[in-house]
Each structure stands twice: as C-alpha cells, then as structure tokens.
Coordinates of C-alpha atoms and ligand atoms in Angstrom, one line a residue:
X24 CA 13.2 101.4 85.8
X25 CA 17.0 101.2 87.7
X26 CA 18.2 103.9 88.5
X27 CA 15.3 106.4 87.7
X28 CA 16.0 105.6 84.2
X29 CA 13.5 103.4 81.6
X30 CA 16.4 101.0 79.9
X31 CA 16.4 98.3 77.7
X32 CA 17.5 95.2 79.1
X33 CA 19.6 92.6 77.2
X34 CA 20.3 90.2 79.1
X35 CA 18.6 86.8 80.5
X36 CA 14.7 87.2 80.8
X37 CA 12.3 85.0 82.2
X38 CA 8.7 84.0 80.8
X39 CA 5.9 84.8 82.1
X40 CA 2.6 82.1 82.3
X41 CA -0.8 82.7 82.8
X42 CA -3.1 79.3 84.6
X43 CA -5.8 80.5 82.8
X44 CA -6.7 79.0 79.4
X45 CA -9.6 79.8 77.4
X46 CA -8.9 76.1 75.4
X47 CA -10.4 72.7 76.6
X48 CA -7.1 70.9 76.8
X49 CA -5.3 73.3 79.2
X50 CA -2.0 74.5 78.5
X51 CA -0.6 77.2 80.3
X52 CA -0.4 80.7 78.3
X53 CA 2.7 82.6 77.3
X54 CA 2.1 86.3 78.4
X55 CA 5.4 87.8 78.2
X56 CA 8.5 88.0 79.3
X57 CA 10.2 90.0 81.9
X58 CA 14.1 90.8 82.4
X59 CA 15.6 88.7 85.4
X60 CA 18.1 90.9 86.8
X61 CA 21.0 89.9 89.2
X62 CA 23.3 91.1 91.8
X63 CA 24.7 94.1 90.4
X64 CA 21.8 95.4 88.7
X65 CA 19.9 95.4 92.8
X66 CA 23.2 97.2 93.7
X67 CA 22.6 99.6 90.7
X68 CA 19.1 100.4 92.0
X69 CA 20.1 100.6 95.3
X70 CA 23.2 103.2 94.7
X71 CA 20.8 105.4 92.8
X72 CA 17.8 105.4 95.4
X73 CA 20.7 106.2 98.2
X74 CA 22.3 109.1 95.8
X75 CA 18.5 110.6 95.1
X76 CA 17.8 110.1 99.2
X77 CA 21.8 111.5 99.6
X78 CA 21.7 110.9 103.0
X79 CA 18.5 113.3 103.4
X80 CA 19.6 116.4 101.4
X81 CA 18.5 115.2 98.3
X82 CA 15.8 116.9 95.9
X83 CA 12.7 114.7 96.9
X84 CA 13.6 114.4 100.6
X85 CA 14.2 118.0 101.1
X86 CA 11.4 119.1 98.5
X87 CA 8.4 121.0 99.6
X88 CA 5.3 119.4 101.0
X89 CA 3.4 121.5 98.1
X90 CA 5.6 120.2 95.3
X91 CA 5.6 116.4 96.6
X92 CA 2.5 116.8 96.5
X93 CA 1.8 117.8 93.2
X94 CA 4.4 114.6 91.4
X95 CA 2.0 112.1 93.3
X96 CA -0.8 113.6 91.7
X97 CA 0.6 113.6 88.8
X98 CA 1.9 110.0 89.1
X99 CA -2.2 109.4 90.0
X100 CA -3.9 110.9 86.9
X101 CA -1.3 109.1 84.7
X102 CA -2.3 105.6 86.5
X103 CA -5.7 106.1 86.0
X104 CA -4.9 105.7 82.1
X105 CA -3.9 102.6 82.5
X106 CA -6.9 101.1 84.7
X107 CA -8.0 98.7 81.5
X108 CA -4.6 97.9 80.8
X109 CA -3.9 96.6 84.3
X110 CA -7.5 94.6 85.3
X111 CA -6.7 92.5 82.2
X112 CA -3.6 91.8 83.5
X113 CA -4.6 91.3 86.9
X114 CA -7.4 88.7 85.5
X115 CA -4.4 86.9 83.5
X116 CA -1.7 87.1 85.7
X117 CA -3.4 85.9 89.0
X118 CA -7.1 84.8 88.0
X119 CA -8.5 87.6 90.1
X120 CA -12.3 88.0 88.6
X121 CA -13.0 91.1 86.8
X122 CA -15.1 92.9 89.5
X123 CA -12.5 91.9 91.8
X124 CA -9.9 93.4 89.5
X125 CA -11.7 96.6 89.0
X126 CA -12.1 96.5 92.7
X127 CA -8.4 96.2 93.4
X128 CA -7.4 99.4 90.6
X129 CA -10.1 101.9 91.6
X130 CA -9.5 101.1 95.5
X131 CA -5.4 102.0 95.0
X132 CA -6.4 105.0 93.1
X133 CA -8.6 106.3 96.2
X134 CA -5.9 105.1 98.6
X135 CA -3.5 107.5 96.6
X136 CA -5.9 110.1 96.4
X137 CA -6.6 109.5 100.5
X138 CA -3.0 109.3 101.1
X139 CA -2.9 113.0 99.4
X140 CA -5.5 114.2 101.9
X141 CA -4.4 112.9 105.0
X142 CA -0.8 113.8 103.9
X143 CA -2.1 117.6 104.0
X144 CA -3.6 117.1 107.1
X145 CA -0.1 116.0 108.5
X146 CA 1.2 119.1 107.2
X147 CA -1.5 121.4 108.3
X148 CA -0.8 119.9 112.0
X149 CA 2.9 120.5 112.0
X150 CA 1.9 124.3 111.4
X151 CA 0.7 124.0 115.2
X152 CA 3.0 124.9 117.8
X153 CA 3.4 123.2 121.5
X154 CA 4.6 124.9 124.4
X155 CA 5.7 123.2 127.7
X156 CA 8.2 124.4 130.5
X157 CA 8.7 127.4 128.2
X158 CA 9.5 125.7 125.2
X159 CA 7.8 126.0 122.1
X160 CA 8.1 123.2 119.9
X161 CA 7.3 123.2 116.2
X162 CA 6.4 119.6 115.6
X163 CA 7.3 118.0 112.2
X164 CA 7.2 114.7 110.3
X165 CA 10.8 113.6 108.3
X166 CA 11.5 110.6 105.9
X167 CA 13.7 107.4 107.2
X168 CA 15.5 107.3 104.3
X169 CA 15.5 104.5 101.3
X170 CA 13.2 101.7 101.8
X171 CA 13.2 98.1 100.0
X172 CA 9.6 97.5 99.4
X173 CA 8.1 93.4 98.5
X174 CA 4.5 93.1 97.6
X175 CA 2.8 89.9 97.5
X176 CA 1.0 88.5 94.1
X177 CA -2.6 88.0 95.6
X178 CA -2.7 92.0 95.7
X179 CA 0.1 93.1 93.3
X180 CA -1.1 96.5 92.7
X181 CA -3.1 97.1 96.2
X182 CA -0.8 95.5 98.6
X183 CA 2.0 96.9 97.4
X184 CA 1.0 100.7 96.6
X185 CA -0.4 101.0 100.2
X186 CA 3.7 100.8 101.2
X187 CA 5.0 102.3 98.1
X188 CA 3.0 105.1 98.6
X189 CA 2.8 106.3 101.6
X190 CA 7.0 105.3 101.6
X191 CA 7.0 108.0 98.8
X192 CA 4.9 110.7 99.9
X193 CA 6.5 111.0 102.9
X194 CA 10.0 111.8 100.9
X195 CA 11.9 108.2 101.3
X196 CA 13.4 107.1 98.6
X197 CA 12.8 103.0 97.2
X198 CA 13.6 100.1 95.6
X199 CA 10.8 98.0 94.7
X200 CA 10.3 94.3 93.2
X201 CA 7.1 93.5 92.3
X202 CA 5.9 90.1 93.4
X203 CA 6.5 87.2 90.6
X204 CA 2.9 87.0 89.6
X205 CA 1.3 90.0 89.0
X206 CA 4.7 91.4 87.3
X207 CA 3.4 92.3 84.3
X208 CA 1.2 94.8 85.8
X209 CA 3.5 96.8 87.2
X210 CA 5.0 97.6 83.7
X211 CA 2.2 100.1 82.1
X212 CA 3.2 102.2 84.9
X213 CA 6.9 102.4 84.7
X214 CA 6.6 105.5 82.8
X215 CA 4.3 107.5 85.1
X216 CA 7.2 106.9 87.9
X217 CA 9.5 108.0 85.8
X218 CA 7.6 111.1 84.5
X219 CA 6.2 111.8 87.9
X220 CA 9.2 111.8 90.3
X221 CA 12.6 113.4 90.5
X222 CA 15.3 110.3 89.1
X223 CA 16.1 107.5 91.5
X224 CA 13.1 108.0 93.6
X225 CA 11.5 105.2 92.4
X226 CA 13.7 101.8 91.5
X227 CA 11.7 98.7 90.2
X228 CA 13.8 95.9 89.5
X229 CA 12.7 92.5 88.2
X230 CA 13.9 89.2 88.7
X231 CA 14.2 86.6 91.8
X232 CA 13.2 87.8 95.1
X233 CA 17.3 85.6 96.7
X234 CA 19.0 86.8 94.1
X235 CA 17.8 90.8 94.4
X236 CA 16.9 90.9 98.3
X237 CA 19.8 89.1 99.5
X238 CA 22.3 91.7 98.7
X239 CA 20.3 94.4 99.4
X240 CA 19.6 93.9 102.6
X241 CA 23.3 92.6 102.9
X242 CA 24.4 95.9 102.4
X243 CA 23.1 97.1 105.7
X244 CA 22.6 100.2 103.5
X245 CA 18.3 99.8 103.6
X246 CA 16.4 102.1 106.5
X247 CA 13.3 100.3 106.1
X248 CA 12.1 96.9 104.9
X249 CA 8.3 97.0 103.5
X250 CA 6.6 93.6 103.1
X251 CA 3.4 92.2 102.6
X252 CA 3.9 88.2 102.2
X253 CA 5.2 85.4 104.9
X254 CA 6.8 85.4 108.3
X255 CA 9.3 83.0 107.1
X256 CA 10.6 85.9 104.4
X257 CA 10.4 88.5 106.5
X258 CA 12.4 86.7 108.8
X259 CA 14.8 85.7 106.3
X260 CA 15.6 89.2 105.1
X261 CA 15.6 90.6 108.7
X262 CA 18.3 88.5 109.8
X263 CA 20.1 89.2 106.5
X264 CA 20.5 92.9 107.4
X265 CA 23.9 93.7 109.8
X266 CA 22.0 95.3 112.1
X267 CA 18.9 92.7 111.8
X268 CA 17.1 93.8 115.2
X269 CA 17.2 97.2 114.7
X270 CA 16.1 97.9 111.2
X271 CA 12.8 99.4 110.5
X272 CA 10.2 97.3 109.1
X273 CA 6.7 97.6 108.2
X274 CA 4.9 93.7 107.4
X275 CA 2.0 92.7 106.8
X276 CA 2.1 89.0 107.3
X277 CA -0.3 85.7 107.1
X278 CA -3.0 84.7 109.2
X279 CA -5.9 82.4 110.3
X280 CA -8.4 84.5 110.8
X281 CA -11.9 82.4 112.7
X282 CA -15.3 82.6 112.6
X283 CA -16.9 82.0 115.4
X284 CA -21.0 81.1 114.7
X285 CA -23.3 81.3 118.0
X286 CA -25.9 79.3 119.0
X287 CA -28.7 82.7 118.4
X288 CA -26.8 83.9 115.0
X289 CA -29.0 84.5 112.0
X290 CA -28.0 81.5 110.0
X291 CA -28.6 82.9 106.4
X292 CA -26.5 85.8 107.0
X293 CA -23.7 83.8 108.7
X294 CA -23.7 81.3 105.7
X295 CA -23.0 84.4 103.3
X296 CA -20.8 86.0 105.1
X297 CA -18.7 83.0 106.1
X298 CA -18.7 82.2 102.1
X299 CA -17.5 85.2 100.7
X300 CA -14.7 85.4 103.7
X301 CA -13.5 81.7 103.1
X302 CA -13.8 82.1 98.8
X303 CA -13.4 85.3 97.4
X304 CA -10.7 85.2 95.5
X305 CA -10.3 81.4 95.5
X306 CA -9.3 82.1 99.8
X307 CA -6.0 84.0 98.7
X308 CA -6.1 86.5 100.8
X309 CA -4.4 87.3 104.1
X310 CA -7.7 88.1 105.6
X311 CA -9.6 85.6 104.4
X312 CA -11.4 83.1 107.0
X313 CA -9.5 80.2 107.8
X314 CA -11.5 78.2 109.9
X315 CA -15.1 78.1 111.4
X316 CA -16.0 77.7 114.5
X317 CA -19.6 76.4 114.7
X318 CA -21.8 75.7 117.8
X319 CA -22.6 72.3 117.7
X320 CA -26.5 73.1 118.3
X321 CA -26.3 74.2 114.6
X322 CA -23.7 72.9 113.1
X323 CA -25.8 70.4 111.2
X324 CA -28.1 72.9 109.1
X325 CA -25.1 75.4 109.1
X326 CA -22.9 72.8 107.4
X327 CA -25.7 71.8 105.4
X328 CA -26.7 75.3 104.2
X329 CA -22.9 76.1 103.8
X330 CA -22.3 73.6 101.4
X331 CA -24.8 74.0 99.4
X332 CA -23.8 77.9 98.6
X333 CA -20.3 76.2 97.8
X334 CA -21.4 74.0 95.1
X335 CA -23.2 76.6 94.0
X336 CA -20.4 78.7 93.0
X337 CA -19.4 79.1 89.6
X338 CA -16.2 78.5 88.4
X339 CA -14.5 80.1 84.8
X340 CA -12.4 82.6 83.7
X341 CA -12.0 85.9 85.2
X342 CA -14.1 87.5 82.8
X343 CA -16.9 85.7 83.0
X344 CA -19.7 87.0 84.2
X345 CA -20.9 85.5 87.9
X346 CA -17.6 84.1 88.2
X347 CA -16.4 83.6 91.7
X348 CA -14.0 80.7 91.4
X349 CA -10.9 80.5 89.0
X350 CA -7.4 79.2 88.1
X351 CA -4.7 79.3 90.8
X352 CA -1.9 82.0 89.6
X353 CA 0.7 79.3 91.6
X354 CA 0.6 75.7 89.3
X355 CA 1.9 73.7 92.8
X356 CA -1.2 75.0 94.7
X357 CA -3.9 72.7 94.0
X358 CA -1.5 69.6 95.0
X359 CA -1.1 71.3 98.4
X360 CA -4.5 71.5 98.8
X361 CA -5.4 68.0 98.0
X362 CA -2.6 67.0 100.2
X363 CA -4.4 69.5 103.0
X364 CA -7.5 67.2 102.1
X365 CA -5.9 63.8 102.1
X366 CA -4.7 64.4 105.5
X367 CA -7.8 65.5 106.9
X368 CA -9.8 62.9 105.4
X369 CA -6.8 60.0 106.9
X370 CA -7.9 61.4 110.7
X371 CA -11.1 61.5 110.7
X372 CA -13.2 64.5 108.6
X373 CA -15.2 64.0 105.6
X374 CA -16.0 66.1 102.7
X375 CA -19.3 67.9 103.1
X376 CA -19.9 69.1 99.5
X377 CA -20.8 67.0 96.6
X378 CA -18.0 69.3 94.4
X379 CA -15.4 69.5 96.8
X380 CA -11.8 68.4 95.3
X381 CA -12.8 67.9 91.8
X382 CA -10.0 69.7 89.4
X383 CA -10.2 71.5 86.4
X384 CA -7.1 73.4 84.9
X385 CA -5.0 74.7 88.0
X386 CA -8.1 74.3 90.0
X387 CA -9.1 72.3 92.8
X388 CA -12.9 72.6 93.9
X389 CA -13.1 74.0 97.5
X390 CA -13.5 71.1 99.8
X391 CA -15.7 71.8 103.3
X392 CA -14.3 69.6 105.4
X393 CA -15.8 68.7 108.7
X394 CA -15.0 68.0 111.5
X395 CA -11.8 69.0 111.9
X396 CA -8.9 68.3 115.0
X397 CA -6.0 70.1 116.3
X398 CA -3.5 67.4 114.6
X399 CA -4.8 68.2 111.1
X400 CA -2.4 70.0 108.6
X401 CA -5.3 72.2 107.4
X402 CA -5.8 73.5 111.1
X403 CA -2.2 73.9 111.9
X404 CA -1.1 75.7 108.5
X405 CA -2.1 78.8 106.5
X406 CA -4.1 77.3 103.5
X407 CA -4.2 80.2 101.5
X408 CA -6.4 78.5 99.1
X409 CA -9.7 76.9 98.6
X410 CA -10.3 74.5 101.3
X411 CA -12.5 75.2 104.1
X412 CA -12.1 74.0 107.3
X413 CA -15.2 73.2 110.0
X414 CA -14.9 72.4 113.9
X415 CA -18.1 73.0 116.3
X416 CA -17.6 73.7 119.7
X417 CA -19.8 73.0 123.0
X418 CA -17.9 76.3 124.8
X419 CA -16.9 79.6 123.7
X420 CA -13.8 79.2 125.6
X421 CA -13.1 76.1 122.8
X422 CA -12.2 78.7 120.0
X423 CA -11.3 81.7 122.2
X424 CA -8.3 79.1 124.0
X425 CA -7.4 78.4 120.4
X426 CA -6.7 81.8 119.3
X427 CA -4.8 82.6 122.1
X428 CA -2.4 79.6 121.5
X429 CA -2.4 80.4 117.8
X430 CA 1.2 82.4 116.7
X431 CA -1.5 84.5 114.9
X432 CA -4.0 87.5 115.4
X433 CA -5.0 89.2 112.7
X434 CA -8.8 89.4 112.8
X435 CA -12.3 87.2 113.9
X436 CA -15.7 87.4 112.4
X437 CA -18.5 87.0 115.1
X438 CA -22.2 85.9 114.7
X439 CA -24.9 86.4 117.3
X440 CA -27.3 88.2 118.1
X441 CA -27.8 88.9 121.8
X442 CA -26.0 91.7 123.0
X443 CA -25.5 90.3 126.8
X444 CA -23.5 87.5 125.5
X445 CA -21.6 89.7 122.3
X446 CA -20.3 92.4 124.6
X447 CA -18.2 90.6 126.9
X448 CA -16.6 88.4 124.1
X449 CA -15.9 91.1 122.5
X450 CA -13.9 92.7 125.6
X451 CA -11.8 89.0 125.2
X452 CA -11.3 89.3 121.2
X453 CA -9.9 92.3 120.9
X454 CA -7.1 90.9 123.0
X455 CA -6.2 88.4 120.5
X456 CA -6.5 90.3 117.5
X457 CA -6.6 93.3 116.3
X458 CA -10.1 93.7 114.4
X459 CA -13.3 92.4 115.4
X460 CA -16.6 92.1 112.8
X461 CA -19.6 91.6 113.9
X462 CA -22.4 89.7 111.9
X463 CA -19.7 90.2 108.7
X464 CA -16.7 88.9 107.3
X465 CA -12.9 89.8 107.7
X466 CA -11.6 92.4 105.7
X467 CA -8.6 94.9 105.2
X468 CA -11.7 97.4 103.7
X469 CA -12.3 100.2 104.3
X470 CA -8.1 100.7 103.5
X471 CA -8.6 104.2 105.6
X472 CA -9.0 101.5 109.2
X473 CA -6.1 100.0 110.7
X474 CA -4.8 97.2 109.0
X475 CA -2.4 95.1 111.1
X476 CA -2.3 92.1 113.5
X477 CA -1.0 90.5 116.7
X478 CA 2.0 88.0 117.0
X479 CA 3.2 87.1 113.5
X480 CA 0.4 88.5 111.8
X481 CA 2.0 91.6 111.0
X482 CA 4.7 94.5 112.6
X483 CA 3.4 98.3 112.0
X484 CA 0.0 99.5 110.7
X485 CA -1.3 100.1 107.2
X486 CA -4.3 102.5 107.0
X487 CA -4.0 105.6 105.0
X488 CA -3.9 107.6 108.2
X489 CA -1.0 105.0 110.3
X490 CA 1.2 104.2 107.0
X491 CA 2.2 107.6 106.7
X492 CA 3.3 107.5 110.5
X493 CA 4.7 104.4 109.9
X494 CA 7.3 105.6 107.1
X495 CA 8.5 108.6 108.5
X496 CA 9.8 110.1 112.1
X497 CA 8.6 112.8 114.3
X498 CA 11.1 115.9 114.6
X499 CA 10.9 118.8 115.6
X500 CA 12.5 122.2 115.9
X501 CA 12.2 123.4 119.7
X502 CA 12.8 127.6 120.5
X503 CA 12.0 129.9 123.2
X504 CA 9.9 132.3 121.0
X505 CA 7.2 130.9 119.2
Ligands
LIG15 O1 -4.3 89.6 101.6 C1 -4.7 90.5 102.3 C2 -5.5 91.7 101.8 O2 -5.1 92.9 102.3 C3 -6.9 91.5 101.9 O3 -7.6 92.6 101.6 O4 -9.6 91.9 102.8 O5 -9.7 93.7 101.0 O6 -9.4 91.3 100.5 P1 -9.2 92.3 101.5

C-alpha cells in the first residue's frame, strides 16, 4: 500500500518463516513471502503521505471531525472481519498462544473504538470557550503533519495500532513498516486502509527497517517519529534526522521492570503473579518482570514454590490448549539466553528448576536462576526472553538503590501486606518509575492508563486518552467577542 494505492510488486521479495513446526524433526515453515522494497519505493511513500498531508491543507488534515470520524469506523468494522485471519497469523508468525492472540485483536479493536470516544470528547471540549484579560479563546487540537511509525514484533498489531491510530485520527498523515515478524499480519488489512481513508493517508511499506528508515528520516521531511522497540534504534533514527534534537517523537522503549517481594506478602499470590509477569508470552514483553527481588526471610520457600509453577508450565504450539510456553519468533534467541545462563552460572548462581534450559525447537526452557549479582549479563541487560533472574535482599533500600541507578523506569510490582510499611515505599517508587502495582504484575492493561516510563524507558505517553495529545498540537483561535 505506497502511495495509497494496493500494487503489485515485482521485484525482489523476501520469505517469510514461521519457528513453529507441528513435525518432530523441526524445520522451520515457509509462510509466505513479502516484497522487500528499497530506497525509492520509502521515498515514494513518503512523497505521497506529504502530498495527502500538503503541508496541512490536504483533504484528511482539513476534513471534519465528523467525517474522520466516520473513515476510522469504517476502517474498524472492516478489521473486525479479519480477526480469524490475523490470530492465526499472530500464532505462526510470533508463537503468541491463541488466547493471547485473541487477546491482542479484540483489545486493538476496543482501543480503536476508545480512541473514537475520547476523540469526541476532545472535540466536544474545543466547543468551550476561555476568557482571560478580555480574550476569548476558542481552544483547538491540530495534526503535526506526516509521521513515520515502527512497531515492534512482540505486539505487531497492538503496539503498533496504539501509534497508528491515534497518529490517524488526529488528521497526520503516515508511513508505516510493520515489524519483520508479525508482517504477514498486517496484509489482510491493507484493503480496509485503503477503502477507509482518503489516498496517501496511510503508506505501509515492506522490507528492511536501514534500508527504508534511513532515508526517510534522512530527508528531514518526517514531523514525528513513532516507535515501539529499542533505545539503540530510536537513537539511531533520531540522530539520522537534520534536525535530530528537535523532531517530535513518541517511543515506547525497553525495560527491567522488578518485583519487589516483602517479608509479610501472601506468598501464593506473589508466586502467580511474579509467573505470569516473568512468562507470559515466553517474557517478550516490554513490561514483563525482569528480575525479583526477594526478602531473604523467604526467599527459600519463594524460590522453591516459584519453581515448581515453572516446570509446571506447558510448552507446545500456540494452539494448544493450556499452552503457556512456545517457539521463539527470533531463531538467534535461545543462544542468547543460554549465553545469559552460562554467564550466570560461571559467577556464582545455580539453576533452581529441574526444566530450566532444556531446548526443544527454537525453545529454551525458562531457567530461574538464583542468586544473582550486579556483574551478571542477565542483571545488566534486557533479556527479553525466558530466563528469570532471582536476588534477595536484607533492606529495602537494596532494590530501591538499584532502580534508581538503573537507565530504566518503566514500572515495579510490589508484594506486602502491611499498609504502614506499603505507603511510604510507594511515595519512593513512583519516583523511579512511572506505574506502581500492588499485590499484581506489570502490565500496559488497561490500554485506557498511561503507558510510558522514566529514563530510556520511553519519551511521550500512550493511553487512549494521552496518545491523542501526543500526536497533535494545541491551537487556538483568540477574539474579543466570544
Ligand atoms: O511489550 C510491551 C507491551 O505493551 C506489553 O503489554 O503488558 O499488555 O503485555 P502487556
């Protein structure tokens, strides 16, 4: 979709492979293939997403809140009849399990539908009128202009709809790559784009993130950059731009988020919550606990507990039912990991878990590994993956010293129970990160709270309610009568 229009592409493709194999001897599968476009189709896209935006008199920038309105709901009921189309693709491309799949259409659909809502709200608002000194001011909300907009492959569809959408809504026009797995995905929709809004407002090109960033951002010609991935890229593509420290962006970048157990939490409920936040999805998520921080007066029966659950999860294909682990989407991963492993296990931890580092296809078995120290790889990097790293502490100030060092600050999980001691941490967390949960896991969910971070965590803020803010400015027309 270059250029607002659906084209055939002949030129040089690339394959794309599933990790997941339903045969014993695992190969990986052939899904399709995709077109890998270069350097002057990125200029194409970009030319016709400037020419639609045309410098902010163009159709969709200067169209009516009413009428924007009504393409994104159309775009919206045309998605939703693709919903089986897309899990399957979701469970092939990246492994995601299929109530985790379904989980990751049917929340983008209510984001959309969310993003509607609030969008009218924004509206309804601007109606109001301010006076000061005399002046009445009729405050309004305008687009930025065209943005280039990079989701990541552990939330192809998600991730990236919560910039593309509210980037849309708000009448910018964009170019947008889809991550390198979960690409398939993105083409059952190409034709609800193109149906849904005017041409050029929406550009997808496919191909390598160098080859078609690079000259984009080049170009200087971009108002916003939208990511969800690493700091290292979005530091890249910053500097890329001419005027690198003064271009718009909105990033949602890695993190480490803790959990910090207490000496009074209620065990069982830490255990389960500090599972799901380390595992789900294999621990490919950006909010995903990183490390635990466990008071040493428990560590023992936590750890022992803990494991336990961990060799307890099932591991399959997507589709299976009870499935929690599966095939890494990335085939490098699980050497990573065991190198994460080997390191820890050369100074000084163990592995807790009877399963922990087995392999099966492109899959490693998570590893608890206890106890861990500062010099270790798998404290010092973002794993992003199934290993799960275990330090106790004697002090609170232990883990609380450690995230303020960290270049991170994302969000904490917290498990106690006695209010006395809670509320006064709290007071401290906050300042090191931008969500706290209590007794639960970390989360991005409910998508209508803030999602951001401290440090290099992320720039900008992604609930329903902030992204709109964050893709558009506030004007206004000012006037002595009202
Ligand atoms: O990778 C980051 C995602 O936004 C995580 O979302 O907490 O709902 O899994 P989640």
């Amino acid at each position: 979709l270059v250029s607002g229009e659906l084209k055939t592409w002949n030129g040089a493709t690339s394959e794309v492979y599933s990790t997941i194999s339903s045969t014993e001897d695992y190969k990986p599968t052939l899904l399709g293939t995709v077109p890998d476009l270069g350097e002057n189709e990125a200029m194409e896209a970009l030319s016709s997403a400037l020419s639609a935006y045309d410098k902010g008199q163009g159709l969709w920038p200067t169209m009516k809140v009413e009428a924007r309105i009504k393409c994104m709901e159309k775009f919206v009921e045309q998605m939703k009849t693709k919903r089986e189309e897309v899990v399957k693709l979701l469970m092939w491309e990246i492994g995601k399990n299929l109530p985790d799949s379904e989980k990751e259409f049917d929340r983008t659909v209510d984001y959309i539908y969310d993003t509607i809502e609030d969008y009218k709200q924004l509206d309804r608002d601007s109606a109001k009128f301010e006076k000061n000194d005399g002046v009445y001011a009729h405050i309004r909300r305008g687009p930025l202009g065209v943005v280039l907009c990079l989701g990541p492959y552990n939330y192809p569809l998600n991730e990236t709809f919560t910039l593309l959408i509210p980037a849309l809504i708000m009448g910018n026009t964009v170019v947008f790559k889809p991550a390198k797995h979960g690409v398939l995905l993105i083409s059952p929709l190409l034709e609800a784009f193109q149906s849904s809004f005017p041409k050029g407002v929406v550009n997808v090109i496919y191909g390598r993130g160098r080859v078609l960033a690079t000259p984009i951002m080049q170009s200087g010609k971009i108002d916003v950059l939208a990511l969800i991935g690493n700091s290292k890229s979005a530091n890249a593509l910053q500097s890329q731009h001419p005027k690198g420290n003064r271009l718009r962006m909105v990033l949602g970048l890695e993190a480490k988020n803790p959990a910090i157990v207490l000496p009074d939490a209620d065990l069982d409920l830490a255990v389960s919550e500090c599972l799901a936040g380390t595992l789900s999805f294999n621990g490919q998520r950006c909010t995903a606990l990183k490390v635990l921080y466990v008071h040493e007066s428990i560590a023992d029966e936590f750890n022992k507990r803990f494991s336990a659950k961990v060799d307890a999860l099932k591991f399959g294909n997507p589709w299976e039912e009870g499935v929690k682990l599966t095939p890494l989407p990335e085939v490098d991963k699980p050497k990573y990991i065991q190198e994460l492993i080997d390191d820890a296990l050369s100074k000084g931890a163990s592995i807790l878990n009877k399963k922990g580092g087995e392999t099966t296809n492109n899959f490693i078995f998570p590893a608890v590994l206890y106890p861990i120290s500062k010099d270790m790889k798998v404290y010092k990097e973002e794993q992003f993956g199934p290993v799960v790293p275990v330090m106790s502490f004697k002090n609170i100030e232990e883990p609380l010293d450690d995230m303020a060092e960290s270049n991170y600050g994302q969000q904490v999980s917290l498990f106690g129970k006695n209010v006395n001691t809670l509320a006064p941490l709290i007071d401290t967390l906050v300042n090191l990160v931008c969500r706290v949960n209590l007794n639960s896991s970390c989360q991005r969910g409910p998508d209508v709270y803030p999602f951001t971070g401290r440090k290099d965590s992320a720039f900008g803020t992604l609930s329903v309610h902030d992204a709109l803010r964050s893709f558009s400015i506030r004007t206004f027309v000012a006037s002595k009568d009202n």
